[in-house]
Short mmCIF file of C-alpha atoms in Angstrom, two decimals:
data_model
loop_
_atom_site.label_atom_id
_atom_site.label_comp_id
_atom_site.label_asym_id
_atom_site.label_seq_id
_atom_site.Cartn_x
_atom_site.Cartn_y
_atom_site.Cartn_z
CA UNK A 984 -10.89 -13.46 -41.39
CA UNK A 985 -8.73 -11.71 -43.96
CA UNK A 986 -5.53 -10.17 -42.52
CA UNK A 987 -6.70 -6.67 -43.45
CA UNK A 988 -10.00 -7.21 -41.64
CA UNK A 989 -8.29 -8.44 -38.52
CA UNK A 990 -5.91 -5.49 -38.47
CA UNK A 991 -8.86 -3.14 -38.74
CA UNK A 992 -10.69 -4.96 -35.96
CA UNK A 993 -7.62 -4.84 -33.73
CA UNK A 994 -7.31 -1.10 -34.31
CA UNK A 995 -10.94 -0.73 -33.37
CA UNK A 996 -10.36 -2.73 -30.18
CA UNK A 997 -7.45 -0.46 -29.26
CA UNK A 998 -9.61 2.61 -29.88
CA UNK A 999 -12.29 1.09 -27.65
CA UNK A 1000 -9.73 0.64 -24.91
CA UNK A 1001 -8.39 4.19 -25.26
CA UNK A 1002 -11.89 5.59 -25.19
CA UNK A 1003 -12.91 3.61 -22.10
CA UNK A 1004 -9.73 4.55 -20.25
CA UNK A 1005 -9.98 8.19 -21.28
CA UNK A 1006 -13.67 8.71 -20.60
CA UNK A 1007 -13.99 7.04 -17.23
CA UNK A 1008 -12.21 8.15 -14.07
CA UNK A 1009 -12.19 4.57 -12.80
CA UNK A 1010 -12.21 1.84 -15.43
CA UNK A 1011 -12.06 -1.89 -14.72
CA UNK A 1012 -11.40 -4.46 -17.43
CA UNK A 1013 -12.73 -7.69 -15.98
CA UNK A 1014 -14.24 -11.11 -16.64
CA UNK A 1015 -17.99 -10.87 -16.39
CA UNK A 1016 -19.95 -7.80 -15.43
CA UNK A 1017 -20.22 -5.59 -12.39
CA UNK A 1018 -23.38 -7.45 -11.38
CA UNK A 1019 -22.14 -10.90 -12.37
CA UNK A 1020 -18.37 -11.23 -12.13
CA UNK A 1021 -17.19 -14.51 -13.65
CA UNK A 1022 -13.82 -14.75 -11.98
CA UNK A 1023 -12.84 -14.64 -8.34
CA UNK A 1024 -10.12 -12.04 -8.95
CA UNK A 1025 -12.48 -9.84 -10.96
CA UNK A 1026 -15.06 -10.21 -8.21
CA UNK A 1027 -12.48 -9.10 -5.66
CA UNK A 1028 -11.70 -6.00 -7.72
CA UNK A 1029 -15.39 -5.09 -8.03
CA UNK A 1030 -15.96 -5.66 -4.29
CA UNK A 1031 -13.05 -3.41 -3.38
CA UNK A 1032 -14.19 -0.58 -5.64
CA UNK A 1033 -17.72 -0.91 -4.25
CA UNK A 1034 -16.34 -0.84 -0.70
CA UNK A 1035 -14.61 2.46 -1.57
CA UNK A 1036 -17.93 3.76 -2.86
CA UNK A 1037 -16.22 4.48 -6.16
CA UNK A 1038 -18.02 5.34 -9.35
CA UNK A 1039 -16.55 2.97 -11.89
CA UNK A 1040 -17.21 1.48 -15.29
CA UNK A 1041 -16.44 -2.10 -16.27
CA UNK A 1042 -15.80 -3.92 -19.54
CA UNK A 1043 -16.34 -7.66 -19.84
CA UNK A 1044 -13.33 -9.01 -21.73
CA UNK A 1045 -15.12 -12.35 -22.15
CA UNK A 1046 -17.45 -10.55 -24.59
CA UNK A 1047 -14.64 -9.44 -26.92
CA UNK A 1048 -11.52 -11.54 -27.45
CA UNK A 1049 -9.68 -8.74 -29.29
CA UNK A 1050 -10.11 -6.31 -26.41
CA UNK A 1051 -9.08 -9.16 -24.09
CA UNK A 1052 -5.85 -9.58 -26.07
CA UNK A 1053 -5.15 -5.92 -26.77
CA UNK A 1054 -5.65 -4.69 -23.18
CA UNK A 1055 -2.74 -6.91 -22.17
CA UNK A 1056 -0.51 -5.15 -24.74
CA UNK A 1057 -1.90 -1.72 -23.91
CA UNK A 1058 -1.15 -2.09 -20.20
CA UNK A 1059 1.88 -4.37 -20.60
CA UNK A 1060 0.09 -6.50 -18.05
CA UNK A 1061 -0.59 -10.18 -18.63
CA UNK A 1062 -3.71 -10.85 -16.59
CA UNK A 1063 -7.30 -9.74 -15.97
CA UNK A 1064 -8.69 -7.81 -14.05
CA UNK A 1065 -6.98 -4.49 -14.84
CA UNK A 1066 -7.87 -1.22 -13.17
CA UNK A 1067 -7.25 2.28 -14.53
CA UNK A 1068 -7.68 5.43 -12.45
CA UNK A 1069 -7.65 8.77 -14.25
CA UNK A 1070 -6.23 7.21 -17.37
CA UNK A 1071 -3.36 5.56 -15.53
CA UNK A 1072 -2.93 1.83 -15.01
CA UNK A 1073 -3.03 0.99 -11.32
CA UNK A 1074 -2.85 -2.81 -11.27
CA UNK A 1075 -4.78 -6.02 -10.86
CA UNK A 1076 -6.76 -7.39 -7.92
CA UNK A 1077 -3.73 -8.07 -5.70
CA UNK A 1078 -2.56 -4.47 -5.99
CA UNK A 1079 -6.08 -3.12 -5.46
CA UNK A 1080 -6.37 -5.27 -2.34
CA UNK A 1081 -3.07 -4.04 -0.87
CA UNK A 1082 -3.87 -0.44 -1.73
CA UNK A 1083 -7.29 -0.85 -0.13
CA UNK A 1084 -5.84 -2.34 3.04
CA UNK A 1085 -3.25 0.41 3.36
CA UNK A 1086 -5.82 3.17 2.76
CA UNK A 1087 -3.98 4.32 -0.34
CA UNK A 1088 -6.82 3.42 -2.70
CA UNK A 1089 -9.43 5.46 -0.88
CA UNK A 1090 -7.05 8.40 -0.77
CA UNK A 1091 -6.44 8.13 -4.53
CA UNK A 1092 -10.15 7.87 -5.27
CA UNK A 1093 -10.96 10.81 -2.98
CA UNK A 1094 -8.55 12.95 -5.01
CA UNK A 1095 -10.70 12.29 -8.08
CA UNK A 1096 -13.70 13.91 -6.46
CA UNK A 1097 -11.88 17.22 -5.97
CA UNK N 445 6.07 -21.18 10.86
CA UNK N 446 9.54 -22.54 11.65
CA UNK N 447 12.29 -22.62 8.99
CA UNK N 448 12.35 -26.38 8.83
CA UNK N 449 8.57 -26.56 8.43
CA UNK N 450 8.69 -23.91 5.68
CA UNK N 451 11.46 -25.65 3.75
CA UNK N 452 9.82 -29.03 4.26
CA UNK N 453 6.61 -27.61 2.86
CA UNK N 454 8.52 -26.11 -0.07
CA UNK N 455 10.23 -29.46 -0.79
CA UNK N 456 6.88 -31.23 -0.62
CA UNK N 457 5.23 -28.93 -3.11
CA UNK N 458 8.32 -29.04 -5.33
CA UNK N 459 8.12 -32.84 -5.40
CA UNK N 460 4.51 -32.67 -6.53
CA UNK N 461 4.95 -29.65 -8.80
CA UNK N 462 4.60 -29.84 -12.56
CA UNK N 463 7.16 -28.57 -15.08
CA UNK N 464 5.77 -25.04 -15.17
CA UNK N 465 5.74 -24.74 -11.40
CA UNK N 466 9.35 -25.96 -11.24
CA UNK N 467 10.35 -23.49 -13.93
CA UNK N 468 8.68 -20.61 -12.12
CA UNK N 469 10.41 -21.57 -8.87
CA UNK N 470 13.83 -21.79 -10.56
CA UNK N 471 13.50 -18.44 -12.32
CA UNK N 472 12.30 -16.56 -9.26
CA UNK N 473 14.88 -18.20 -7.02
CA UNK N 474 17.68 -17.18 -9.38
CA UNK N 475 16.50 -13.63 -10.04
CA UNK N 476 15.13 -12.59 -6.65
CA UNK N 477 17.39 -14.57 -4.30
CA UNK N 478 14.40 -14.56 -2.00
CA UNK N 479 14.43 -14.97 1.77
CA UNK N 480 11.12 -16.76 1.32
CA UNK N 481 9.48 -18.15 -1.80
CA UNK N 482 6.29 -20.11 -2.29
CA UNK N 483 4.93 -20.98 -5.71
CA UNK N 484 1.49 -22.48 -5.39
CA UNK N 485 -0.44 -24.06 -8.24
CA UNK N 486 -4.04 -22.98 -7.65
CA UNK N 487 -5.38 -24.39 -10.91
CA UNK N 488 -7.32 -27.11 -9.10
CA UNK N 489 -9.55 -24.39 -7.59
CA UNK N 490 -10.57 -23.19 -11.03
CA UNK N 491 -12.70 -24.31 -13.92
CA UNK N 492 -9.83 -26.01 -15.81
CA UNK N 493 -8.88 -29.67 -16.46
CA UNK N 494 -7.18 -31.69 -13.71
CA UNK N 495 -3.43 -31.37 -13.72
CA UNK N 496 -3.51 -27.89 -15.28
CA UNK N 497 -0.81 -25.35 -14.60
CA UNK N 498 -2.77 -22.22 -15.44
CA UNK N 499 -3.35 -20.41 -12.14
CA UNK N 500 -0.48 -19.69 -9.78
CA UNK N 501 0.14 -17.76 -6.60
CA UNK N 502 3.65 -16.47 -5.90
CA UNK N 503 4.69 -15.33 -2.44
CA UNK N 504 8.17 -13.80 -2.54
CA UNK N 505 10.17 -11.96 0.09
CA UNK N 506 13.22 -10.27 -1.40
CA UNK N 507 15.47 -7.28 -1.03
CA UNK N 508 14.97 -6.75 -4.78
CA UNK N 509 11.62 -5.19 -3.86
CA UNK N 510 13.17 -2.52 -1.62
CA UNK N 511 12.33 0.99 -2.77
CA UNK N 512 9.93 -0.28 -5.44
CA UNK N 513 6.25 0.62 -5.54
CA UNK N 514 3.70 -2.21 -5.70
CA UNK N 515 3.20 -1.91 -9.45
CA UNK N 516 6.95 -2.01 -10.12
CA UNK N 517 7.32 -5.13 -7.94
CA UNK N 518 4.54 -6.92 -9.78
CA UNK N 519 5.92 -5.85 -13.18
CA UNK N 520 9.29 -7.29 -12.11
CA UNK N 521 7.76 -10.67 -11.33
CA UNK N 522 5.57 -10.59 -14.47
CA UNK N 523 8.68 -9.83 -16.52
CA UNK N 524 10.59 -12.77 -15.04
CA UNK N 525 7.70 -15.08 -15.91
CA UNK N 526 6.79 -13.60 -19.31
CA UNK N 527 7.43 -16.90 -21.13
CA UNK N 528 5.10 -18.83 -18.82
CA UNK N 529 2.46 -16.10 -19.11
CA UNK N 530 2.65 -16.28 -22.92
CA UNK N 531 2.53 -20.06 -22.88
CA UNK N 532 -0.55 -20.77 -20.80
CA UNK N 533 -0.40 -19.36 -17.29
CA UNK N 534 -3.29 -16.94 -17.28
CA UNK N 535 -3.68 -16.07 -13.64
CA UNK N 536 -0.79 -14.98 -11.47
CA UNK N 537 -1.48 -13.79 -7.95
CA UNK N 538 1.56 -12.05 -6.47
CA UNK N 539 2.57 -11.18 -2.93
CA UNK N 540 5.87 -9.29 -3.13
CA UNK N 541 7.31 -8.08 0.15
CA UNK N 542 10.54 -6.92 1.66
CA UNK N 543 11.82 -8.75 4.73
CA UNK N 544 10.59 -6.05 7.12
CA UNK N 545 7.13 -5.98 5.51
CA UNK N 546 6.93 -9.79 5.74
CA UNK N 547 7.83 -9.66 9.40
CA UNK N 548 5.17 -7.02 10.02
CA UNK N 549 2.59 -9.13 8.21
CA UNK N 550 3.72 -12.07 10.38
CA UNK N 551 3.93 -14.22 7.28
CA UNK N 552 0.18 -14.10 6.73
CA UNK N 553 -0.90 -14.28 3.08
CA UNK N 554 -4.48 -13.46 2.09
CA UNK N 555 -6.18 -16.49 0.50
CA UNK N 556 -7.02 -16.33 -3.19
CA UNK N 557 -10.68 -15.82 -4.08
CA UNK N 558 -12.92 -18.72 -5.12
CA UNK N 559 -13.44 -19.28 -8.84
CA UNK N 560 -16.69 -18.00 -10.30
CA UNK N 561 -16.79 -20.08 -13.44
CA UNK N 562 -14.38 -18.20 -15.68
CA UNK N 563 -14.67 -18.21 -19.43
CA UNK N 564 -15.57 -21.94 -19.49
CA UNK N 565 -13.68 -22.43 -22.74
#
């Protein structure tokens, strides 16, 4: 791929990320899909959000290597899954799990419904 | 778990640990001065070649986490291991607790989830 093409594709990937984060109250960047997670940590994140009865969108980073790379820069976070709530980065599956266990996640998600 | 059993376990895993595991242990030991540290190579549970050092779990108990929210604690650990994360570690499970939180949790760490195939690259 010519350097100019790649730069344009990277910009497009970043715009995709911004759009997904901005348009969805709960956004999960994961490996696999909501129905078929392809990573144990991504599966954990989906299970937790389901357990909170959250409405959430997912993006399969395995389907787009540029989004997979750029989301790590966008969030300054090195691993997948990555969860955004109301446009703000919350964390990966470990953080979601701790927030779920403490009740903090449900409280945060309930605030979104107001 | 008694102190001697914990340190014996740590020595055992350090003896078997690869270069990346040893590096992670050294960096976290130096920066966090932890009361408790476990660095576990979980790569064998994932869809990667034998002997890989790609998936790690870090359990750290340190006063450096006092007053820091969860995200800040994880960012601190990620930052300390940024070289390893650039170089090939692509899963890092973190348990970051203060001494009082660790005591309350009675030293129980949730197990990591089973692999579901991954990217199979």
